[in-house]
Amino acid sequence: MARLVVRLNEDWYDLAVSSGLLDHRREFLVLLPHGTHTHQAVLHKRNQHYGRRAAPAVWTRVRLLDRWDIMGRGAASAFLGIRAGHPGFGMMALDSSVYISCSTGEIGVDVLAVRHPDRSANILQQLEWYAHWEYPRADKELQKRIAVWLAGRAPSAVSRSDR
């Protein structure tokens, strides 16, 4: 497991640098659950029943220090995953020009990096789909916010008929 964590950290750093996630101060945004203060609080929220509504996630500004371990200790903290070697997080450049998502799949770690996510046809299609998703447990407030953001864009790069 230790070698896996080292390799995941190396690959994450290469991707973060090459994609432009980090600014000149090595700062970026991390998507964290709002109101989360401890490892146990995160685990508790994950185990809640569907009827209880989890607090919305928020973007938090962070700086990569000289000593870091995102895929090991970071993932084990429950803020960046579920345990060492099993990451799960969203990260974005401060200027929103790069988005990186990481999750642990059945047979490996899945990573998605998108430059200019606000211009990506695939991302825009997914957002439009979610904004109109008729599912009782969908986050209605988030759906409204997405719909307003999409409506405020220049002529839509995506139409509902293209989905």
Coordinates of C-alpha atoms in Angstrom, one line a residue:
M1 CA 0.0 0.0 0.0
A2 CA 2.9 2.4 0.8
R3 CA 4.2 2.2 -2.8
L4 CA 0.7 2.8 -4.2
V5 CA 0.3 6.0 -2.1
V6 CA 3.8 7.2 -3.2
R7 CA 2.9 6.6 -6.8
L8 CA -0.5 8.2 -6.5
N9 CA 1.0 11.3 -4.9
E10 CA 3.6 11.5 -7.6
D11 CA 1.0 11.2 -10.4
W12 CA -1.3 13.7 -8.7
Y13 CA 1.5 16.3 -8.4
D14 CA 2.5 15.8 -12.0
L15 CA -1.1 16.3 -13.1
A16 CA -1.6 19.3 -10.8
V17 CA 1.5 21.1 -12.1
S18 CA 1.0 20.2 -15.8
S19 CA -2.7 21.1 -15.8
G20 CA -2.2 24.5 -14.0
L21 CA -4.1 23.6 -10.8
L22 CA -1.6 25.3 -8.6
D23 CA -1.0 29.0 -8.8
H24 CA 2.4 30.7 -8.1
R25 CA 1.9 30.3 -4.3
R26 CA 0.8 26.6 -4.8
E27 CA -2.7 27.5 -3.8
F28 CA -5.9 26.0 -5.2
L29 CA -9.5 25.1 -4.1
V30 CA -10.6 21.9 -2.5
L31 CA -14.3 20.8 -2.3
L32 CA -15.1 20.1 1.4
P33 CA -18.4 19.2 3.1
H34 CA -19.7 22.4 4.8
G35 CA -19.5 22.3 8.6
T36 CA -17.1 19.4 8.7
H37 CA -14.7 19.7 11.5
T38 CA -13.6 16.2 12.3
H39 CA -13.0 12.8 10.7
Q40 CA -15.8 11.3 12.7
A41 CA -18.2 14.1 11.6
V42 CA -17.5 13.2 7.9
L43 CA -18.0 9.5 8.6
H44 CA -21.2 10.2 10.4
K45 CA -22.6 12.2 7.5
R46 CA -21.7 9.5 5.0
N47 CA -23.7 7.0 7.1
Q48 CA -26.8 9.1 7.4
H49 CA -30.1 7.9 5.9
Y50 CA -31.4 9.3 2.7
G51 CA -34.1 11.2 4.5
R52 CA -31.6 13.4 6.3
R53 CA -30.1 16.2 4.2
A54 CA -26.4 16.6 4.3
A55 CA -24.9 20.0 4.5
P56 CA -23.8 21.5 1.1
A57 CA -20.2 21.2 0.1
V58 CA -18.1 24.4 -0.1
W59 CA -14.9 25.3 -1.9
T60 CA -12.0 26.0 0.5
R61 CA -8.8 27.7 -0.4
V62 CA -5.7 25.7 0.5
R63 CA -1.9 25.9 -0.1
L64 CA 0.2 22.9 -0.8
L65 CA 3.0 22.9 1.7
D66 CA 6.5 21.5 1.2
R67 CA 5.6 18.3 3.1
W68 CA 2.3 16.9 1.9
D69 CA 0.6 13.5 1.4
I70 CA -2.7 13.9 -0.3
M71 CA -3.2 10.3 -1.3
G72 CA -2.1 8.9 2.1
R73 CA -2.7 11.0 5.2
G74 CA -5.0 13.3 3.3
A75 CA -7.2 10.5 2.0
A76 CA -7.2 8.9 5.5
S77 CA -8.4 12.1 7.0
A78 CA -11.8 11.6 5.3
F79 CA -11.6 15.1 3.8
L80 CA -9.8 13.8 0.7
G81 CA -10.9 10.2 0.7
I82 CA -12.0 7.3 2.8
R83 CA -8.5 5.9 3.8
A84 CA -4.9 5.9 2.6
G85 CA -4.7 5.0 -1.0
H86 CA -8.5 5.5 -1.5
P87 CA -8.9 9.2 -2.5
G88 CA -12.1 11.0 -3.3
F89 CA -12.0 14.7 -3.9
G90 CA -12.7 17.7 -6.1
M91 CA -10.1 20.4 -6.7
M92 CA -10.1 23.6 -8.8
A93 CA -7.6 26.2 -9.8
L94 CA -8.3 29.6 -8.1
D95 CA -9.2 31.1 -11.4
S96 CA -11.6 28.1 -12.2
S97 CA -9.5 27.2 -15.3
V98 CA -8.8 23.6 -14.2
Y99 CA -11.0 21.1 -12.4
I100 CA -9.7 17.8 -11.1
S101 CA -11.9 15.0 -9.6
C102 CA -10.5 11.9 -8.0
S103 CA -12.4 8.8 -6.7
T104 CA -11.7 5.3 -5.9
G105 CA -13.3 2.7 -8.2
E106 CA -13.6 -1.0 -7.8
I107 CA -10.2 -1.8 -9.4
G108 CA -8.3 1.5 -9.2
V109 CA -8.3 5.2 -8.7
D110 CA -10.3 7.3 -11.2
V111 CA -9.0 10.8 -12.1
L112 CA -10.7 13.4 -14.3
A113 CA -8.9 16.6 -15.2
V114 CA -10.8 19.3 -17.2
R115 CA -9.4 22.6 -18.4
H116 CA -11.9 25.4 -18.6
P117 CA -14.8 23.3 -17.3
D118 CA -17.2 26.2 -18.0
R119 CA -16.5 25.7 -21.7
S120 CA -16.6 21.9 -21.8
A121 CA -19.5 20.5 -23.8
N122 CA -19.6 17.4 -21.7
I123 CA -19.6 19.3 -18.4
L124 CA -22.3 21.7 -19.7
Q125 CA -24.5 18.7 -20.8
Q126 CA -24.1 17.1 -17.5
L127 CA -25.0 20.3 -15.7
E128 CA -28.1 20.8 -17.9
W129 CA -29.2 17.3 -17.3
Y130 CA -28.8 17.7 -13.5
A131 CA -30.6 21.0 -13.5
H132 CA -33.7 19.3 -15.1
W133 CA -33.4 15.9 -13.3
E134 CA -36.8 15.0 -11.9
Y135 CA -35.7 12.9 -8.9
P136 CA -37.3 13.4 -5.5
R137 CA -34.0 13.3 -3.6
A138 CA -32.1 15.7 -6.0
D139 CA -30.8 18.9 -4.4
K140 CA -33.4 21.3 -5.6
E141 CA -31.5 24.4 -4.5
L142 CA -28.4 23.3 -6.4
Q143 CA -30.6 22.5 -9.4
K144 CA -31.9 26.1 -9.3
R145 CA -28.4 27.6 -9.0
I146 CA -27.2 25.5 -11.9
A147 CA -30.2 26.5 -14.1
V148 CA -29.6 30.2 -13.3
W149 CA -25.9 29.9 -14.1
L150 CA -26.6 28.1 -17.4
A151 CA -29.3 30.7 -18.4
G152 CA -26.9 33.5 -17.7
R153 CA -24.3 32.2 -20.2
A154 CA -24.1 33.3 -23.8
P155 CA -26.2 31.3 -26.2
S156 CA -26.1 27.8 -24.8
A157 CA -23.4 25.5 -26.2
V158 CA -25.8 22.7 -25.2
S159 CA -29.4 22.1 -26.0
R160 CA -31.6 19.7 -24.2
S161 CA -32.3 17.8 -27.4
D162 CA -28.6 17.0 -27.7
R163 CA -28.6 14.9 -24.5

